PDB file of C-alpha atoms and ligand atoms in Angstrom:
ATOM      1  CA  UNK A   1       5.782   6.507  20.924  1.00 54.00           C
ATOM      2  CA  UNK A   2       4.182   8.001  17.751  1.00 52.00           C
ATOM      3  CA  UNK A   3       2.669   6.074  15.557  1.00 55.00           C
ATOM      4  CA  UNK A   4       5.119   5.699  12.152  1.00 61.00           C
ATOM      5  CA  UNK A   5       2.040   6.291   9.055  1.00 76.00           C
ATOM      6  CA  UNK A   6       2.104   4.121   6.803  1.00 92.00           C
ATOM      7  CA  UNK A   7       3.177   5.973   3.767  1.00 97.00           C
ATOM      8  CA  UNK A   8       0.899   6.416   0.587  1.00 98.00           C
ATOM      9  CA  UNK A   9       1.520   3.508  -1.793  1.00 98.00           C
ATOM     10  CA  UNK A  10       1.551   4.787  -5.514  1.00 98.00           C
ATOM     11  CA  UNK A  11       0.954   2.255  -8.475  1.00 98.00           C
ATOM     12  CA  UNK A  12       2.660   3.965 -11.795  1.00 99.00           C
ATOM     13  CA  UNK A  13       1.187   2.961 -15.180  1.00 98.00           C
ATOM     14  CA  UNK A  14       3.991   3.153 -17.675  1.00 98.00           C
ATOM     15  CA  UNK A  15       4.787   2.242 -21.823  1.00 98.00           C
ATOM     16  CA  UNK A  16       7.393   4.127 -22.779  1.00 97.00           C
ATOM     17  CA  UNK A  17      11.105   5.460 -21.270  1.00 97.00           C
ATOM     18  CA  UNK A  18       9.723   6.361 -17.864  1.00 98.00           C
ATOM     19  CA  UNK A  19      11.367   9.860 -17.499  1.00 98.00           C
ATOM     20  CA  UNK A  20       8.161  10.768 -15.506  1.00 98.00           C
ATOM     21  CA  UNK A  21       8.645   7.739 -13.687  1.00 98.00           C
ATOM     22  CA  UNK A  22      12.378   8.719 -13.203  1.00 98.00           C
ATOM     23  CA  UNK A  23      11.326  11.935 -11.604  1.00 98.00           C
ATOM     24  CA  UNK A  24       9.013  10.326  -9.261  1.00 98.00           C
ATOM     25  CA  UNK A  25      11.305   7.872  -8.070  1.00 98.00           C
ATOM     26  CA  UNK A  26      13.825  10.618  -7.310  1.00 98.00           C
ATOM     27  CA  UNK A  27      11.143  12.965  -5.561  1.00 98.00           C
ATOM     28  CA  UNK A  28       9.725  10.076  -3.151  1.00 98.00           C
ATOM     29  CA  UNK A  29      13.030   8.352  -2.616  1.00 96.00           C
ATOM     30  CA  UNK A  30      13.235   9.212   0.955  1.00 93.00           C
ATOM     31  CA  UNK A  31       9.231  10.969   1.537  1.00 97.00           C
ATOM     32  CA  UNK A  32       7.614  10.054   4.405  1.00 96.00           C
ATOM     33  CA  UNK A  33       4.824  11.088   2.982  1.00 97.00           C
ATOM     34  CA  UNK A  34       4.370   8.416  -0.491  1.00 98.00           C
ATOM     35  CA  UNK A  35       6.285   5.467  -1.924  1.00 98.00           C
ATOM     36  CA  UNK A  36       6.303   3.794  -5.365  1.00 98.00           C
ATOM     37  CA  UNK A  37       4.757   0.759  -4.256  1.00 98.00           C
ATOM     38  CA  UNK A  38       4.446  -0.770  -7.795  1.00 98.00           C
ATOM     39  CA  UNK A  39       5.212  -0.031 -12.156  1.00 99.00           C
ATOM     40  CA  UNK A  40       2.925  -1.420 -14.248  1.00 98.00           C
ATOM     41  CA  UNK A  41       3.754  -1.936 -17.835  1.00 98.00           C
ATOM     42  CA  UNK A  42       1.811  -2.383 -20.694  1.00 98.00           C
ATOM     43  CA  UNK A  43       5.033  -3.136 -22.739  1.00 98.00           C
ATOM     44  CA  UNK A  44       7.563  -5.724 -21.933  1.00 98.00           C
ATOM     45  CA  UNK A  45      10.351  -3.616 -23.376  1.00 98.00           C
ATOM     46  CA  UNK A  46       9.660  -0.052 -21.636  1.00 98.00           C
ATOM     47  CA  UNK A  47      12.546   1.364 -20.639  1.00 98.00           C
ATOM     48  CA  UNK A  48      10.388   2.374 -17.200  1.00 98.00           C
ATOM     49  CA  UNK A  49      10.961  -0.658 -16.445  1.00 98.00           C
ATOM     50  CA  UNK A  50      14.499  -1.444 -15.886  1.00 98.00           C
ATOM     51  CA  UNK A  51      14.188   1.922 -14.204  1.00 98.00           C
ATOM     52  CA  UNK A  52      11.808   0.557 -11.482  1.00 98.00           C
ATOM     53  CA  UNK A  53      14.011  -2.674 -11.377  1.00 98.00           C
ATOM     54  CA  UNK A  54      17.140   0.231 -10.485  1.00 98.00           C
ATOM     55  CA  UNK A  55      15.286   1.326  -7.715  1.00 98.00           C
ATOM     56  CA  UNK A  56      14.272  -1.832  -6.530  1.00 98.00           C
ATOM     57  CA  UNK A  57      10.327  -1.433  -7.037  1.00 98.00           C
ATOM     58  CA  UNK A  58       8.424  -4.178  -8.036  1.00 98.00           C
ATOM     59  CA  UNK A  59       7.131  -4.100 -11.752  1.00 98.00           C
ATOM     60  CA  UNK A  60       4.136  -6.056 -13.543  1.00 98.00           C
ATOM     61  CA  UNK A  61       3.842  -6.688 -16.976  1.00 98.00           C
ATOM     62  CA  UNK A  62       0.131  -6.559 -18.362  1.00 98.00           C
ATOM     63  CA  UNK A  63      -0.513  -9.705 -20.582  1.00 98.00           C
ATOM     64  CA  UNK A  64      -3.705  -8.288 -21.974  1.00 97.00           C
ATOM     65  CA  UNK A  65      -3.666  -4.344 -20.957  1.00 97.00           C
ATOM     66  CA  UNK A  66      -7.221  -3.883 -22.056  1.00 96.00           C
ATOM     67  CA  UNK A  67      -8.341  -7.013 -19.927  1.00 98.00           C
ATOM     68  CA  UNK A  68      -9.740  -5.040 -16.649  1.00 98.00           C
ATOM     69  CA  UNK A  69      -9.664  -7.722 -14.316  1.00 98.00           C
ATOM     70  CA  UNK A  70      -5.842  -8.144 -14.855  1.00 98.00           C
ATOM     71  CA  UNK A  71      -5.264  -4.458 -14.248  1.00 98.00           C
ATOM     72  CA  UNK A  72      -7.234  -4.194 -11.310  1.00 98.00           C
ATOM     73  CA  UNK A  73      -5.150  -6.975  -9.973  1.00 98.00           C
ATOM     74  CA  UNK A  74      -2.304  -5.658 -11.033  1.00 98.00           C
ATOM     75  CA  UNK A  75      -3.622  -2.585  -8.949  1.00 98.00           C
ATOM     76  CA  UNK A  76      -4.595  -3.930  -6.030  1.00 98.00           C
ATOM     77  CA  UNK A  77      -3.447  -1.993  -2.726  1.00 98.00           C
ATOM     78  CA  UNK A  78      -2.762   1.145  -4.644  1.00 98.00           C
ATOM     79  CA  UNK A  79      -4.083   3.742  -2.812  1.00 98.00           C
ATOM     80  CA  UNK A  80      -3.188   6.451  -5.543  1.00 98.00           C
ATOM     81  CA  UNK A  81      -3.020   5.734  -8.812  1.00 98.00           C
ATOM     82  CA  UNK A  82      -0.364   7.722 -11.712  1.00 98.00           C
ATOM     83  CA  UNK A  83      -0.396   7.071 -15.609  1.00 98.00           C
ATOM     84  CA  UNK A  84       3.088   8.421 -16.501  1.00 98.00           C
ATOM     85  CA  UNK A  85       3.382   8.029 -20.724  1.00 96.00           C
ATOM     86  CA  UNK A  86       0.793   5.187 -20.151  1.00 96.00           C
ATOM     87  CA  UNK A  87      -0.945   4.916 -23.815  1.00 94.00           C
ATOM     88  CA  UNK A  88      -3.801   2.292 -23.043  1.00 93.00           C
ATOM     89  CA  UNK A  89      -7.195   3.222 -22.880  1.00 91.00           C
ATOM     90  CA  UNK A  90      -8.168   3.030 -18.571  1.00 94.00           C
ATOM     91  CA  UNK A  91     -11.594   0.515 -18.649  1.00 96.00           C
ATOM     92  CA  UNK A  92     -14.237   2.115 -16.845  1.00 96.00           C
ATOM     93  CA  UNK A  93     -14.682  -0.342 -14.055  1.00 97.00           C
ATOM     94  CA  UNK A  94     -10.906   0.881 -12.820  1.00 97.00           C
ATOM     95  CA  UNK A  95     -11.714   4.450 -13.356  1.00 97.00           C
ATOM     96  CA  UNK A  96     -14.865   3.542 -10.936  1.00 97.00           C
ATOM     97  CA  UNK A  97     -12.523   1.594  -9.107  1.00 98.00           C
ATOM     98  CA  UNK A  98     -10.395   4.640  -8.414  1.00 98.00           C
ATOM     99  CA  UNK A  99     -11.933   7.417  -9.149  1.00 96.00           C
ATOM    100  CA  UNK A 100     -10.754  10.736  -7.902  1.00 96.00           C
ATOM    101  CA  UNK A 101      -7.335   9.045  -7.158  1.00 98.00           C
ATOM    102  CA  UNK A 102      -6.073   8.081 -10.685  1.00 98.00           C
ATOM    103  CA  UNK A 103      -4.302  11.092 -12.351  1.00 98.00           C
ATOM    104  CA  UNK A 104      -2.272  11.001 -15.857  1.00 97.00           C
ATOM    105  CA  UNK A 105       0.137  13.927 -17.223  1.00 97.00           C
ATOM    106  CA  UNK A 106      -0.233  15.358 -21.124  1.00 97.00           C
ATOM    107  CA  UNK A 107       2.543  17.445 -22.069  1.00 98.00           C
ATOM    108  CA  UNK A 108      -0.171  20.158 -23.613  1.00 98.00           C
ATOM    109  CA  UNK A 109      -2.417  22.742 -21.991  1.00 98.00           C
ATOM    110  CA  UNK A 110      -5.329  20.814 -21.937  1.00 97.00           C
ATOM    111  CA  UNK A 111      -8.406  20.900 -22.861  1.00 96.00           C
ATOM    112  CA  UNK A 112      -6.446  21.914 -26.275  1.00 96.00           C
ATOM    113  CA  UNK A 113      -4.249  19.094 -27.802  1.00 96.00           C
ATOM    114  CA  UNK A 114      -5.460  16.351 -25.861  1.00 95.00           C
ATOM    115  CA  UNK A 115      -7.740  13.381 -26.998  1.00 91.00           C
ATOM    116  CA  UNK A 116      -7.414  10.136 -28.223  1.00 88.00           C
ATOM    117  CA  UNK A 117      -4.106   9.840 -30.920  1.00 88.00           C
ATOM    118  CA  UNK A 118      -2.338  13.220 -28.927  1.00 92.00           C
ATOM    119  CA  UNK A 119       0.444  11.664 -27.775  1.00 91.00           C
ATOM    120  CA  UNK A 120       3.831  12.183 -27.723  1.00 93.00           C
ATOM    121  CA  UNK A 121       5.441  14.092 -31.181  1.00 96.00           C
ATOM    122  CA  UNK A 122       2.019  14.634 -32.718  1.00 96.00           C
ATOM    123  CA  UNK A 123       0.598  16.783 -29.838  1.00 98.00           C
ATOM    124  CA  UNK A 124       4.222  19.611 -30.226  1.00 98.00           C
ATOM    125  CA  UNK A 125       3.569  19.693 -34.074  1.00 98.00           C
ATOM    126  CA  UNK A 126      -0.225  20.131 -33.026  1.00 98.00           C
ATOM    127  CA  UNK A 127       0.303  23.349 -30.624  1.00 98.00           C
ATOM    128  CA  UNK A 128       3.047  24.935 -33.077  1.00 98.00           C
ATOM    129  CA  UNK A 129       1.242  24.420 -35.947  1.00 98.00           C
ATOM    130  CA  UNK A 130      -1.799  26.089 -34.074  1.00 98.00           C
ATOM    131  CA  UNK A 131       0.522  29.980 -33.879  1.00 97.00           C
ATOM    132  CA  UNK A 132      -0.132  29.036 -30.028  1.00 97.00           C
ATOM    133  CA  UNK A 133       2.588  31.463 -27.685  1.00 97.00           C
ATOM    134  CA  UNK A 134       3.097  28.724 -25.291  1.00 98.00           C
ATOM    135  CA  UNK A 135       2.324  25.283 -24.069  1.00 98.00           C
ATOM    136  CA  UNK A 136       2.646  23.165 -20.945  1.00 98.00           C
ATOM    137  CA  UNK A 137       2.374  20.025 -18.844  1.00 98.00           C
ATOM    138  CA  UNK A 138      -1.321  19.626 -17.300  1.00 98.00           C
ATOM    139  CA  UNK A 139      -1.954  16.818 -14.700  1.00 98.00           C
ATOM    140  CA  UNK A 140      -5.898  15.880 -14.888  1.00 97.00           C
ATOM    141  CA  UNK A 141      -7.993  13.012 -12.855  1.00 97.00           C
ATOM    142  CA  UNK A 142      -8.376  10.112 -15.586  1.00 96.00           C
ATOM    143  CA  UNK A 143     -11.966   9.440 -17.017  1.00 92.00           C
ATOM    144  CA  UNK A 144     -13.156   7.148 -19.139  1.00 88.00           C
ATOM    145  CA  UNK A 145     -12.115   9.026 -22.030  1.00 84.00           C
ATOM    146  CA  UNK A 146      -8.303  10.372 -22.951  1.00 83.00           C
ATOM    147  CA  UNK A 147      -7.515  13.455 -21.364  1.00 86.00           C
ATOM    148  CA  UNK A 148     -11.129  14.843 -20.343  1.00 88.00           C
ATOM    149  CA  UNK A 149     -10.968  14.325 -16.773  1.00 94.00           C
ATOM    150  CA  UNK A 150     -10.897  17.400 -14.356  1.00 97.00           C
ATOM    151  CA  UNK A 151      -7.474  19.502 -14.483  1.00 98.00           C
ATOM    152  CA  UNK A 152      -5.791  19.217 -11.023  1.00 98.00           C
ATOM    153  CA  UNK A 153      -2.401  21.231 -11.697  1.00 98.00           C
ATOM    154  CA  UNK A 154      -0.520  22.808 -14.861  1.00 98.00           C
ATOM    155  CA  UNK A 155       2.667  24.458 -15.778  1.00 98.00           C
ATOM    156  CA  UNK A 156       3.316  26.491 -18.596  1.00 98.00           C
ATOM    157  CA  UNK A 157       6.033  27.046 -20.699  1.00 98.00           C
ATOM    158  CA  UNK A 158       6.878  29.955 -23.769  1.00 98.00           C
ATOM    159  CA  UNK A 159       7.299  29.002 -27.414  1.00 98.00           C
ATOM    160  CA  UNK A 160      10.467  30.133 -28.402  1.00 97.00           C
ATOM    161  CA  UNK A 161      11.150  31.601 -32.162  1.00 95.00           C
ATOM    162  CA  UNK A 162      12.426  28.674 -34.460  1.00 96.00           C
ATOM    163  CA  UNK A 163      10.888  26.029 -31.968  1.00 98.00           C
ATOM    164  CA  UNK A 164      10.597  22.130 -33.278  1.00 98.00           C
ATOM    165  CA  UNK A 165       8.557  19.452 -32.077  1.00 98.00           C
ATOM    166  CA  UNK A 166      11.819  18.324 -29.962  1.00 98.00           C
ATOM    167  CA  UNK A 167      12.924  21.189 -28.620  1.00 98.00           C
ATOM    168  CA  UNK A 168       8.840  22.355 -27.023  1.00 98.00           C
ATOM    169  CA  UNK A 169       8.734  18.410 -26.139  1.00 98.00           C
ATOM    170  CA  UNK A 170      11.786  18.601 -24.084  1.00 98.00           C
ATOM    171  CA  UNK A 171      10.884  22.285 -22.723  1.00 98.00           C
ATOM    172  CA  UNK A 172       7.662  20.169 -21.856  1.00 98.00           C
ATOM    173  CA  UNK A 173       9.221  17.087 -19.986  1.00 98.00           C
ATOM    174  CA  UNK A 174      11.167  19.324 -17.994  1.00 98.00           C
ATOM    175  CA  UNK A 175       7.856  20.975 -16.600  1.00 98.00           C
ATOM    176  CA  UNK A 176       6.417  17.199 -16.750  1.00 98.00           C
ATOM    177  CA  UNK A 177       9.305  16.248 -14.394  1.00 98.00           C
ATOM    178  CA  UNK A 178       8.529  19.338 -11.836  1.00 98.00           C
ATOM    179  CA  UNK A 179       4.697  19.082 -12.189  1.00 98.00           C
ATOM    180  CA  UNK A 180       4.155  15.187 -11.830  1.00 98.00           C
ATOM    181  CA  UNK A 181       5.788  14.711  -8.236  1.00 98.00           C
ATOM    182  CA  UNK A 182       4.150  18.093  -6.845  1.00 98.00           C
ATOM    183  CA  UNK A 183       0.970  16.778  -7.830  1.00 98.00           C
ATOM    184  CA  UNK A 184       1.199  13.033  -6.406  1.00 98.00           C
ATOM    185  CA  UNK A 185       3.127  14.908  -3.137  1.00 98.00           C
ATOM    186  CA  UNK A 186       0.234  17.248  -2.756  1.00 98.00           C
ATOM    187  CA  UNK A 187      -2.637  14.380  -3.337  1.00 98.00           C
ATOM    188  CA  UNK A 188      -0.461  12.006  -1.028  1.00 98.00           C
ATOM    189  CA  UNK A 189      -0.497  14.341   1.955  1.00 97.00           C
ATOM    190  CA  UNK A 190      -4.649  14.374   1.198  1.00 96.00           C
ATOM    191  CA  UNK A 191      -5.272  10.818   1.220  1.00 91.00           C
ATOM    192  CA  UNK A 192      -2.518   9.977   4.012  1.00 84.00           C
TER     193      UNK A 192
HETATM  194  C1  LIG B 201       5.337  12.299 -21.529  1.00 58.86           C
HETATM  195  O1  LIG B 201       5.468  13.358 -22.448  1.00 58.86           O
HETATM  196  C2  LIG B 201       3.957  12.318 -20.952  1.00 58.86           C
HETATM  197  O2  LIG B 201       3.403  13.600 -20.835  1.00 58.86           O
HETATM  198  C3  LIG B 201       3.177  11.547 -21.965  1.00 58.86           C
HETATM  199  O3  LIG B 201       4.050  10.534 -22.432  1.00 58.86           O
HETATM  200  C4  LIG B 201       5.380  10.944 -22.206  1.00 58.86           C
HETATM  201  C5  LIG B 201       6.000   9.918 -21.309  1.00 58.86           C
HETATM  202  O4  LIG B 201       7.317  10.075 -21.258  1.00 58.86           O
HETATM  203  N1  LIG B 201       2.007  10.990 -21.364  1.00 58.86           N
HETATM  204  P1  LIG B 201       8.143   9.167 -20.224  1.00 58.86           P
HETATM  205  O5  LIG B 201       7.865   7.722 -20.589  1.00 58.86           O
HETATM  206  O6  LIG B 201       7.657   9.498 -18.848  1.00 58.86           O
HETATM  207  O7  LIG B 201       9.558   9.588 -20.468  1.00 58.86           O
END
């Protein structure tokens, strides 16, 4: 009789509408490899939310998101953990807690356009204000400071001529939505 492994169990660290966590859900629906075991929202009205509730995962809203001791809890079991459009600061004492298995996803080429403040709209303007030829999704390890952690994965995508901060942000979120479950997939079958 073989043994059935216990799959992966990923915590996801949300704010906003959750499209990353959309495309996670999708890609680990039926993986023996990983499962969403948790969302964990610093907002009470992210719409990542009522997509976790969709897909029956079990969701925690943060009272105090820069309280450590309440995110660790919130945490606890996670044996991988994914900031997906997560805008809190992570407290040191959970990047200790998991480091080298707590990963976010910018939607630049980091190092460039990354930092605290580059989020969302500002970071397009940012790279095509810059005369930059293309930009990307990059999926790092999370440190104690925004976006400096070591770069696990990227994927590029061209500027195109007359290019606005929507269009290169939703050129972006479509290589976000590739990227992102690739990434936790490939880490999943390491820790496993
Ligand atoms: C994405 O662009 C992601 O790169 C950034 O925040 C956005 C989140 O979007 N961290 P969503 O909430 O996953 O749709």
């Amino acid at each position: 009789m073989t043994e059935r492994l216990e799959r992966v169990r990923v915590a996801v660290l949300v704010s906003g509408g959750g499209t990353n966590l959309q495309a996670l859900l999708d890609a680990l629906h039926d993986s023996p490899i990983a499962r969403i075991a948790r969302v964990i929202s610093s907002r009470p009205d992210a719409g990542a939310l009522q997509r976790a509730r969709r897909a029956g995962v079990p969701t925690t809203v943060l009272r105090d998101a820069g309280d450590p001791a309440e995110v660790l809890s919130a945490l606890a079991g996670a044996q991988l953990v994914v900031l997906a459009g997560y805008l809190k600061l992570v407290h040191a004492s959970v990047v200790a807690r998991f480091r080298g298995r707590i990963i976010n996803i910018h939607p630049a080429l980091l190092p460039a356009f990354g930092g605290a403040g580059m989020y969302g709209r500002r970071v397009h303007e940012a790279v095509l204000a810059s005369g930059a030829k293309e930009s990307g999704a990059t999926v790092h390890f999370v440190e104690e400071e925004f976006d400096r952690g070591a770069i696990i994965a990227q994927e590029k995508v061209r500027i195109e001529p007359g290019d606005t901060p929507d269009t290169l942000a939703a050129r972006v979120l479509e290589a976000e939505h590739r990227l992102l479950p690739r990434v936790v997939l490939e880490l999943a079958r390491r820790i496993a």
